[in-house]
Amino acid sequence: MFRIGVPSYLIPDDILPNVDYLIRLGLGISDVQLLLFESDEYGTNCPTPAVIRELRQRASDYGFSYSVHLPLDLPFGANGHDDERTDRILRRAIESTLALEPVGYTLHLDGNGLPRPWGAGGDTALSLVAWQERAEERMRRAAEWIGSPHGLCVENLESWDPVVFEVPLARVGAARTADIGHLWLNGQDPIPYLTAWQPEIRLIHLHGVGERDHQSLCRMDRARVRPVIHYLAQHYDGVVTLEIFDAQAVQESLACVRSLLAGAE
């Protein structure tokens, strides 16, 4: 049976107050996804050693683990823009949280430099190969900082064909964060992807979709959600993060998942 997690950003505050808020809610969760950011405008929320000690104590006291979502919107795998800054941010995010022994580190690969359609031949094919080689190089560095390539979990995004990530992922030996909401947003049935990716999946993100993603699962037709939950219950024993950033929507979604698991609907 899978374990359920939620993000560390339900209230507009730092990581530790959010973890304490989750504890007060008494949701009975098994994992907290730490959402890390760093920017020139807002600074960084990478936890200090003092905060790490507090987070370790909370995990010990309340019996949950941590997963980490690395900072977004970095040109990771792009064509050489801001390499040193990107590596510095990623390394700081990883090394600041290693003491928490996270289940995995979710990474977004930047596909903005990729031409479309995929595999069209000519310059497009050459550009794709160059992008994959560059992504592989940078993923290897991130895996070294983590200490294991399987701790690095590449997420499928709603904007990019996940197939283009398969070459660097396989070469590095990285894992996957399978985002079910992104597959739904693209109009895809998640189960064939979950089946194909199963040996590589270390983390799963689950959220409802409508006009946009990261919504309550209650906004979804239960006929779409039910087979996914039943599939995960039978085939996956890792962390499923309800990647939703509103406390009420998280509680609704948690109730939905538990109801479906109990066979009540």
PDB file of C-alpha atoms in Angstrom:
ATOM      1  CA  MET A   1       0.000   0.000   0.000  1.00  0.00           C
ATOM      2  CA  PHE A   2       1.245   3.456  -0.831  1.00  0.00           C
ATOM      3  CA  ARG A   3       1.969   6.169   1.725  1.00  0.00           C
ATOM      4  CA  ILE A   4       0.300   9.592   1.475  1.00  0.00           C
ATOM      5  CA  GLY A   5       2.198  12.875   1.619  1.00  0.00           C
ATOM      6  CA  VAL A   6       1.344  16.566   1.331  1.00  0.00           C
ATOM      7  CA  PRO A   7       3.413  19.669   0.504  1.00  0.00           C
ATOM      8  CA  SER A   8       5.093  21.974   2.995  1.00  0.00           C
ATOM      9  CA  TYR A   9       3.238  24.996   1.657  1.00  0.00           C
ATOM     10  CA  LEU A  10      -0.357  25.292   2.849  1.00  0.00           C
ATOM     11  CA  ILE A  11       0.029  28.592   4.672  1.00  0.00           C
ATOM     12  CA  PRO A  12       2.112  31.618   3.563  1.00  0.00           C
ATOM     13  CA  ASP A  13       5.025  30.957   5.907  1.00  0.00           C
ATOM     14  CA  ASP A  14       8.353  29.156   6.095  1.00  0.00           C
ATOM     15  CA  ILE A  15       8.845  25.404   6.058  1.00  0.00           C
ATOM     16  CA  LEU A  16       8.865  24.718   9.793  1.00  0.00           C
ATOM     17  CA  PRO A  17       5.625  26.640  10.558  1.00  0.00           C
ATOM     18  CA  ASN A  18       3.986  24.755   7.687  1.00  0.00           C
ATOM     19  CA  VAL A  19       5.129  21.405   9.069  1.00  0.00           C
ATOM     20  CA  ASP A  20       3.782  22.389  12.489  1.00  0.00           C
ATOM     21  CA  TYR A  21       0.505  23.430  10.855  1.00  0.00           C
ATOM     22  CA  LEU A  22       0.243  20.026   9.177  1.00  0.00           C
ATOM     23  CA  ILE A  23       0.851  18.337  12.509  1.00  0.00           C
ATOM     24  CA  ARG A  24      -1.955  20.377  14.116  1.00  0.00           C
ATOM     25  CA  LEU A  25      -4.331  19.381  11.325  1.00  0.00           C
ATOM     26  CA  GLY A  26      -3.873  15.759  12.357  1.00  0.00           C
ATOM     27  CA  LEU A  27      -4.169  14.362   8.838  1.00  0.00           C
ATOM     28  CA  GLY A  28      -2.293  11.155   9.560  1.00  0.00           C
ATOM     29  CA  ILE A  29       0.056  11.666   6.634  1.00  0.00           C
ATOM     30  CA  SER A  30       3.260   9.695   6.061  1.00  0.00           C
ATOM     31  CA  ASP A  31       5.435  12.206   4.184  1.00  0.00           C
ATOM     32  CA  VAL A  32       5.958  15.961   3.847  1.00  0.00           C
ATOM     33  CA  GLN A  33       7.193  17.305   0.531  1.00  0.00           C
ATOM     34  CA  LEU A  34       9.563  20.216   1.162  1.00  0.00           C
ATOM     35  CA  LEU A  35       9.095  22.797  -1.585  1.00  0.00           C
ATOM     36  CA  LEU A  36      12.370  24.672  -1.981  1.00  0.00           C
ATOM     37  CA  PHE A  37      12.930  27.920  -3.845  1.00  0.00           C
ATOM     38  CA  GLU A  38      15.702  30.413  -4.431  1.00  0.00           C
ATOM     39  CA  SER A  39      15.488  33.646  -6.404  1.00  0.00           C
ATOM     40  CA  ASP A  40      17.076  37.072  -6.516  1.00  0.00           C
ATOM     41  CA  GLU A  41      13.743  38.639  -5.603  1.00  0.00           C
ATOM     42  CA  TYR A  42      12.642  36.412  -2.722  1.00  0.00           C
ATOM     43  CA  GLY A  43      15.868  34.873  -1.464  1.00  0.00           C
ATOM     44  CA  THR A  44      15.874  31.221  -0.416  1.00  0.00           C
ATOM     45  CA  ASN A  45      13.903  29.004   1.931  1.00  0.00           C
ATOM     46  CA  CYS A  46      16.585  26.305   2.117  1.00  0.00           C
ATOM     47  CA  PRO A  47      16.508  25.215   5.770  1.00  0.00           C
ATOM     48  CA  THR A  48      19.326  26.138   8.100  1.00  0.00           C
ATOM     49  CA  PRO A  49      21.013  23.488  10.273  1.00  0.00           C
ATOM     50  CA  ALA A  50      18.865  24.635  13.219  1.00  0.00           C
ATOM     51  CA  VAL A  51      15.674  24.159  11.201  1.00  0.00           C
ATOM     52  CA  ILE A  52      16.909  20.777   9.984  1.00  0.00           C
ATOM     53  CA  ARG A  53      17.302  19.650  13.599  1.00  0.00           C
ATOM     54  CA  GLU A  54      13.716  20.705  14.323  1.00  0.00           C
ATOM     55  CA  LEU A  55      12.434  18.975  11.176  1.00  0.00           C
ATOM     56  CA  ARG A  56      14.230  15.754  12.112  1.00  0.00           C
ATOM     57  CA  GLN A  57      12.659  15.888  15.555  1.00  0.00           C
ATOM     58  CA  ARG A  58       9.157  16.397  14.103  1.00  0.00           C
ATOM     59  CA  ALA A  59       9.642  13.436  11.771  1.00  0.00           C
ATOM     60  CA  SER A  60      10.804  11.251  14.655  1.00  0.00           C
ATOM     61  CA  ASP A  61       7.993  12.347  16.966  1.00  0.00           C
ATOM     62  CA  TYR A  62       5.177  11.984  14.435  1.00  0.00           C
ATOM     63  CA  GLY A  63       6.428   9.177  12.225  1.00  0.00           C
ATOM     64  CA  PHE A  64       6.674  10.746   8.787  1.00  0.00           C
ATOM     65  CA  SER A  65       9.413  11.056   6.179  1.00  0.00           C
ATOM     66  CA  TYR A  66      10.413  13.915   3.900  1.00  0.00           C
ATOM     67  CA  SER A  67      10.707  14.266   0.155  1.00  0.00           C
ATOM     68  CA  VAL A  68      12.217  17.321  -1.503  1.00  0.00           C
ATOM     69  CA  HIS A  69      11.079  19.292  -4.531  1.00  0.00           C
ATOM     70  CA  LEU A  70      14.103  21.100  -5.909  1.00  0.00           C
ATOM     71  CA  PRO A  71      13.729  24.747  -6.990  1.00  0.00           C
ATOM     72  CA  LEU A  72      11.679  25.363 -10.117  1.00  0.00           C
ATOM     73  CA  ASP A  73      12.364  27.380 -13.260  1.00  0.00           C
ATOM     74  CA  LEU A  74      16.085  26.679 -13.437  1.00  0.00           C
ATOM     75  CA  PRO A  75      17.653  26.218 -16.898  1.00  0.00           C
ATOM     76  CA  PHE A  76      18.586  22.617 -16.143  1.00  0.00           C
ATOM     77  CA  GLY A  77      19.527  20.965 -19.406  1.00  0.00           C
ATOM     78  CA  ALA A  78      19.153  24.176 -21.413  1.00  0.00           C
ATOM     79  CA  ASN A  79      21.827  25.515 -23.727  1.00  0.00           C
ATOM     80  CA  GLY A  80      24.420  26.797 -21.295  1.00  0.00           C
ATOM     81  CA  HIS A  81      22.563  29.733 -19.801  1.00  0.00           C
ATOM     82  CA  ASP A  82      23.450  30.519 -16.204  1.00  0.00           C
ATOM     83  CA  ASP A  83      25.124  27.162 -15.560  1.00  0.00           C
ATOM     84  CA  GLU A  84      27.100  28.157 -12.495  1.00  0.00           C
ATOM     85  CA  ARG A  85      24.128  29.799 -10.799  1.00  0.00           C
ATOM     86  CA  THR A  86      21.898  26.798 -11.506  1.00  0.00           C
ATOM     87  CA  ASP A  87      24.447  24.350 -10.125  1.00  0.00           C
ATOM     88  CA  ARG A  88      24.997  26.515  -7.059  1.00  0.00           C
ATOM     89  CA  ILE A  89      21.274  26.666  -6.282  1.00  0.00           C
ATOM     90  CA  LEU A  90      20.737  22.940  -6.810  1.00  0.00           C
ATOM     91  CA  ARG A  91      23.747  21.972  -4.731  1.00  0.00           C
ATOM     92  CA  ARG A  92      22.700  24.236  -1.869  1.00  0.00           C
ATOM     93  CA  ALA A  93      19.152  22.820  -1.919  1.00  0.00           C
ATOM     94  CA  ILE A  94      20.414  19.233  -1.909  1.00  0.00           C
ATOM     95  CA  GLU A  95      23.182  19.604   0.663  1.00  0.00           C
ATOM     96  CA  SER A  96      21.020  21.623   3.060  1.00  0.00           C
ATOM     97  CA  THR A  97      18.500  18.750   3.283  1.00  0.00           C
ATOM     98  CA  LEU A  98      20.640  15.604   3.111  1.00  0.00           C
ATOM     99  CA  ALA A  99      20.471  15.151   6.882  1.00  0.00           C
ATOM    100  CA  LEU A 100      16.702  14.601   6.551  1.00  0.00           C
ATOM    101  CA  GLU A 101      17.378  11.474   4.456  1.00  0.00           C
ATOM    102  CA  PRO A 102      14.658  12.365   1.934  1.00  0.00           C
ATOM    103  CA  VAL A 103      12.797   9.651   0.061  1.00  0.00           C
ATOM    104  CA  GLY A 104      13.789  11.433  -3.146  1.00  0.00           C
ATOM    105  CA  TYR A 105      14.572  14.758  -4.803  1.00  0.00           C
ATOM    106  CA  THR A 106      12.116  15.825  -7.509  1.00  0.00           C
ATOM    107  CA  LEU A 107      13.690  17.664 -10.428  1.00  0.00           C
ATOM    108  CA  HIS A 108      12.147  19.579 -13.321  1.00  0.00           C
ATOM    109  CA  LEU A 109      14.139  19.321 -16.538  1.00  0.00           C
ATOM    110  CA  ASP A 110      13.943  22.508 -18.569  1.00  0.00           C
ATOM    111  CA  GLY A 111      12.691  21.784 -22.085  1.00  0.00           C
ATOM    112  CA  ASN A 112      12.413  25.384 -23.233  1.00  0.00           C
ATOM    113  CA  GLY A 113      15.397  25.000 -25.545  1.00  0.00           C
ATOM    114  CA  LEU A 114      13.895  22.018 -27.348  1.00  0.00           C
ATOM    115  CA  PRO A 115      12.373  22.430 -30.810  1.00  0.00           C
ATOM    116  CA  ARG A 116       9.140  20.706 -31.766  1.00  0.00           C
ATOM    117  CA  PRO A 117       7.851  18.395 -33.114  1.00  0.00           C
ATOM    118  CA  TRP A 118      10.036  15.826 -31.411  1.00  0.00           C
ATOM    119  CA  GLY A 119      12.137  13.652 -33.656  1.00  0.00           C
ATOM    120  CA  ALA A 120      11.360  15.631 -36.794  1.00  0.00           C
ATOM    121  CA  GLY A 121      14.849  14.987 -38.171  1.00  0.00           C
ATOM    122  CA  GLY A 122      17.542  17.369 -39.381  1.00  0.00           C
ATOM    123  CA  ASP A 123      18.467  20.173 -36.996  1.00  0.00           C
ATOM    124  CA  THR A 124      15.632  19.176 -34.654  1.00  0.00           C
ATOM    125  CA  ALA A 125      17.096  15.719 -34.099  1.00  0.00           C
ATOM    126  CA  LEU A 126      20.597  17.135 -33.595  1.00  0.00           C
ATOM    127  CA  SER A 127      19.286  19.696 -31.108  1.00  0.00           C
ATOM    128  CA  LEU A 128      17.487  16.980 -29.191  1.00  0.00           C
ATOM    129  CA  VAL A 129      20.628  14.860 -28.933  1.00  0.00           C
ATOM    130  CA  ALA A 130      22.660  17.844 -27.740  1.00  0.00           C
ATOM    131  CA  TRP A 131      19.999  18.687 -25.154  1.00  0.00           C
ATOM    132  CA  GLN A 132      19.929  15.114 -23.877  1.00  0.00           C
ATOM    133  CA  GLU A 133      23.711  15.027 -23.541  1.00  0.00           C
ATOM    134  CA  ARG A 134      23.731  18.284 -21.620  1.00  0.00           C
ATOM    135  CA  ALA A 135      20.903  17.160 -19.360  1.00  0.00           C
ATOM    136  CA  GLU A 136      22.778  13.929 -18.650  1.00  0.00           C
ATOM    137  CA  GLU A 137      25.915  15.827 -17.651  1.00  0.00           C
ATOM    138  CA  ARG A 138      24.084  18.051 -15.219  1.00  0.00           C
ATOM    139  CA  MET A 139      21.940  15.242 -13.816  1.00  0.00           C
ATOM    140  CA  ARG A 140      25.115  13.305 -13.013  1.00  0.00           C
ATOM    141  CA  ARG A 141      26.386  16.207 -10.936  1.00  0.00           C
ATOM    142  CA  ALA A 142      23.100  16.449  -9.036  1.00  0.00           C
ATOM    143  CA  ALA A 143      23.135  12.682  -8.430  1.00  0.00           C
ATOM    144  CA  GLU A 144      26.665  12.950  -7.019  1.00  0.00           C
ATOM    145  CA  TRP A 145      25.535  15.615  -4.544  1.00  0.00           C
ATOM    146  CA  ILE A 146      22.615  13.417  -3.494  1.00  0.00           C
ATOM    147  CA  GLY A 147      24.875  10.395  -3.184  1.00  0.00           C
ATOM    148  CA  SER A 148      22.796   8.103  -5.391  1.00  0.00           C
ATOM    149  CA  PRO A 149      21.410   8.471  -8.919  1.00  0.00           C
ATOM    150  CA  HIS A 150      18.192   6.775  -7.843  1.00  0.00           C
ATOM    151  CA  GLY A 151      17.583   9.567  -5.343  1.00  0.00           C
ATOM    152  CA  LEU A 152      17.194  12.006  -8.246  1.00  0.00           C
ATOM    153  CA  CYS A 153      13.605  11.861  -9.494  1.00  0.00           C
ATOM    154  CA  VAL A 154      12.785  13.478 -12.845  1.00  0.00           C
ATOM    155  CA  GLU A 155       9.203  14.703 -13.075  1.00  0.00           C
ATOM    156  CA  ASN A 156       7.036  14.549 -16.183  1.00  0.00           C
ATOM    157  CA  LEU A 157       5.733  18.056 -16.917  1.00  0.00           C
ATOM    158  CA  GLU A 158       2.535  19.107 -18.620  1.00  0.00           C
ATOM    159  CA  SER A 159       4.416  21.050 -21.302  1.00  0.00           C
ATOM    160  CA  TRP A 160       6.891  18.426 -22.506  1.00  0.00           C
ATOM    161  CA  ASP A 161       6.679  14.960 -23.960  1.00  0.00           C
ATOM    162  CA  PRO A 162       8.095  12.681 -21.222  1.00  0.00           C
ATOM    163  CA  VAL A 163       9.742  10.498 -23.863  1.00  0.00           C
ATOM    164  CA  VAL A 164      12.436  13.125 -24.486  1.00  0.00           C
ATOM    165  CA  PHE A 165      13.674  12.681 -20.914  1.00  0.00           C
ATOM    166  CA  GLU A 166      14.118   8.915 -21.203  1.00  0.00           C
ATOM    167  CA  VAL A 167      17.642   8.928 -22.668  1.00  0.00           C
ATOM    168  CA  PRO A 168      19.410  11.008 -19.978  1.00  0.00           C
ATOM    169  CA  LEU A 169      17.304   9.392 -17.260  1.00  0.00           C
ATOM    170  CA  ALA A 170      18.357   5.898 -18.344  1.00  0.00           C
ATOM    171  CA  ARG A 171      22.019   6.827 -18.804  1.00  0.00           C
ATOM    172  CA  VAL A 172      22.244   8.383 -15.343  1.00  0.00           C
ATOM    173  CA  GLY A 173      20.139   5.684 -13.674  1.00  0.00           C
ATOM    174  CA  ALA A 174      17.834   8.306 -12.198  1.00  0.00           C
ATOM    175  CA  ALA A 175      14.345   7.623 -10.901  1.00  0.00           C
ATOM    176  CA  ARG A 176      11.046   9.271 -11.797  1.00  0.00           C
ATOM    177  CA  THR A 177       8.503  11.413 -10.078  1.00  0.00           C
ATOM    178  CA  ALA A 178       5.341  10.407 -11.918  1.00  0.00           C
ATOM    179  CA  ASP A 179       2.922  13.344 -11.902  1.00  0.00           C
ATOM    180  CA  ILE A 180      -0.560  11.967 -12.520  1.00  0.00           C
ATOM    181  CA  GLY A 181      -2.163  15.414 -12.611  1.00  0.00           C
ATOM    182  CA  HIS A 182       0.091  16.471 -15.478  1.00  0.00           C
ATOM    183  CA  LEU A 183      -0.900  13.379 -17.444  1.00  0.00           C
ATOM    184  CA  TRP A 184      -4.577  14.135 -16.849  1.00  0.00           C
ATOM    185  CA  LEU A 185      -4.019  17.739 -17.895  1.00  0.00           C
ATOM    186  CA  ASN A 186      -2.626  16.465 -21.195  1.00  0.00           C
ATOM    187  CA  GLY A 187      -5.689  14.265 -21.690  1.00  0.00           C
ATOM    188  CA  GLN A 188      -3.702  11.060 -21.114  1.00  0.00           C
ATOM    189  CA  ASP A 189      -4.651   7.921 -19.233  1.00  0.00           C
ATOM    190  CA  PRO A 190      -2.076   7.662 -16.416  1.00  0.00           C
ATOM    191  CA  ILE A 191      -2.202   3.885 -15.994  1.00  0.00           C
ATOM    192  CA  PRO A 192      -0.200   2.906 -19.128  1.00  0.00           C
ATOM    193  CA  TYR A 193       2.497   5.401 -18.114  1.00  0.00           C
ATOM    194  CA  LEU A 194       2.543   4.174 -14.514  1.00  0.00           C
ATOM    195  CA  THR A 195       2.844   0.613 -15.779  1.00  0.00           C
ATOM    196  CA  ALA A 196       5.684   1.436 -18.183  1.00  0.00           C
ATOM    197  CA  TRP A 197       7.547   3.577 -15.662  1.00  0.00           C
ATOM    198  CA  GLN A 198       6.951   1.370 -12.625  1.00  0.00           C
ATOM    199  CA  PRO A 199      10.549   0.151 -12.181  1.00  0.00           C
ATOM    200  CA  GLU A 200      11.784   3.762 -12.156  1.00  0.00           C
ATOM    201  CA  ILE A 201       9.080   5.448 -10.066  1.00  0.00           C
ATOM    202  CA  ARG A 202      10.223   6.614  -6.656  1.00  0.00           C
ATOM    203  CA  LEU A 203       7.640   9.360  -6.015  1.00  0.00           C
ATOM    204  CA  ILE A 204       4.162  10.130  -7.329  1.00  0.00           C
ATOM    205  CA  HIS A 205       2.322  13.455  -7.440  1.00  0.00           C
ATOM    206  CA  LEU A 206      -1.473  13.404  -7.454  1.00  0.00           C
ATOM    207  CA  HIS A 207      -3.787  16.387  -7.866  1.00  0.00           C
ATOM    208  CA  GLY A 208      -7.048  17.253  -9.538  1.00  0.00           C
ATOM    209  CA  VAL A 209      -7.262  19.193 -12.779  1.00  0.00           C
ATOM    210  CA  GLY A 210      -9.823  21.484 -14.341  1.00  0.00           C
ATOM    211  CA  GLU A 211      -9.006  24.772 -15.986  1.00  0.00           C
ATOM    212  CA  ARG A 212      -5.656  24.343 -14.244  1.00  0.00           C
ATOM    213  CA  ASP A 213      -3.884  21.713 -12.183  1.00  0.00           C
ATOM    214  CA  HIS A 214      -3.111  21.279  -8.473  1.00  0.00           C
ATOM    215  CA  GLN A 215      -6.815  21.345  -7.590  1.00  0.00           C
ATOM    216  CA  SER A 216      -8.873  19.246  -5.191  1.00  0.00           C
ATOM    217  CA  LEU A 217      -9.551  15.705  -6.392  1.00  0.00           C
ATOM    218  CA  CYS A 218     -13.202  16.442  -5.635  1.00  0.00           C
ATOM    219  CA  ARG A 219     -13.263  18.519  -8.823  1.00  0.00           C
ATOM    220  CA  MET A 220     -12.578  15.356 -10.803  1.00  0.00           C
ATOM    221  CA  ASP A 221     -15.038  12.757 -12.022  1.00  0.00           C
ATOM    222  CA  ARG A 222     -14.651   9.817  -9.640  1.00  0.00           C
ATOM    223  CA  ALA A 223     -14.700   7.506 -12.660  1.00  0.00           C
ATOM    224  CA  ARG A 224     -11.306   8.979 -13.651  1.00  0.00           C
ATOM    225  CA  VAL A 225      -9.814   8.920 -10.165  1.00  0.00           C
ATOM    226  CA  ARG A 226     -11.017   5.502  -9.002  1.00  0.00           C
ATOM    227  CA  PRO A 227      -9.013   3.259 -11.394  1.00  0.00           C
ATOM    228  CA  VAL A 228      -5.824   5.222 -10.682  1.00  0.00           C
ATOM    229  CA  ILE A 229      -6.217   4.850  -6.910  1.00  0.00           C
ATOM    230  CA  HIS A 230      -6.998   1.153  -7.243  1.00  0.00           C
ATOM    231  CA  TYR A 231      -3.995   0.654  -9.524  1.00  0.00           C
ATOM    232  CA  LEU A 232      -1.672   2.411  -7.051  1.00  0.00           C
ATOM    233  CA  ALA A 233      -3.080   0.392  -4.149  1.00  0.00           C
ATOM    234  CA  GLN A 234      -2.207  -2.832  -5.955  1.00  0.00           C
ATOM    235  CA  HIS A 235       1.114  -1.928  -7.562  1.00  0.00           C
ATOM    236  CA  TYR A 236       2.855   0.852  -5.619  1.00  0.00           C
ATOM    237  CA  ASP A 237       4.134   1.093  -2.049  1.00  0.00           C
ATOM    238  CA  GLY A 238       5.971   4.429  -2.186  1.00  0.00           C
ATOM    239  CA  VAL A 239       4.900   8.010  -1.468  1.00  0.00           C
ATOM    240  CA  VAL A 240       1.923   9.583  -3.225  1.00  0.00           C
ATOM    241  CA  THR A 241       2.041  13.331  -2.600  1.00  0.00           C
ATOM    242  CA  LEU A 242      -1.257  15.186  -2.827  1.00  0.00           C
ATOM    243  CA  GLU A 243       0.400  18.159  -4.517  1.00  0.00           C
ATOM    244  CA  ILE A 244      -2.260  20.702  -3.587  1.00  0.00           C
ATOM    245  CA  PHE A 245      -1.574  23.995  -1.860  1.00  0.00           C
ATOM    246  CA  ASP A 246      -4.795  24.708   0.019  1.00  0.00           C
ATOM    247  CA  ALA A 247      -5.629  23.105   3.361  1.00  0.00           C
ATOM    248  CA  GLN A 248      -9.315  22.515   2.638  1.00  0.00           C
ATOM    249  CA  ALA A 249      -8.573  21.050  -0.802  1.00  0.00           C
ATOM    250  CA  VAL A 250      -5.932  18.770   0.730  1.00  0.00           C
ATOM    251  CA  GLN A 251      -8.380  17.504   3.333  1.00  0.00           C
ATOM    252  CA  GLU A 252     -11.073  16.949   0.694  1.00  0.00           C
ATOM    253  CA  SER A 253      -8.648  15.070  -1.515  1.00  0.00           C
ATOM    254  CA  LEU A 254      -7.360  12.980   1.357  1.00  0.00           C
ATOM    255  CA  ALA A 255     -10.936  12.013   2.224  1.00  0.00           C
ATOM    256  CA  CYS A 256     -11.566  11.143  -1.440  1.00  0.00           C
ATOM    257  CA  VAL A 257      -8.517   8.864  -1.629  1.00  0.00           C
ATOM    258  CA  ARG A 258      -9.328   7.115   1.636  1.00  0.00           C
ATOM    259  CA  SER A 259     -12.937   6.648   0.589  1.00  0.00           C
ATOM    260  CA  LEU A 260     -11.906   5.067  -2.693  1.00  0.00           C
ATOM    261  CA  LEU A 261      -9.411   2.824  -0.913  1.00  0.00           C
ATOM    262  CA  ALA A 262     -12.111   1.699   1.476  1.00  0.00           C
ATOM    263  CA  GLY A 263     -14.393   0.855  -1.442  1.00  0.00           C
ATOM    264  CA  ALA A 264     -17.041   3.246  -0.231  1.00  0.00           C
ATOM    265  CA  GLU A 265     -17.489   4.771  -3.711  1.00  0.00           C
TER     266      GLU A 265
END
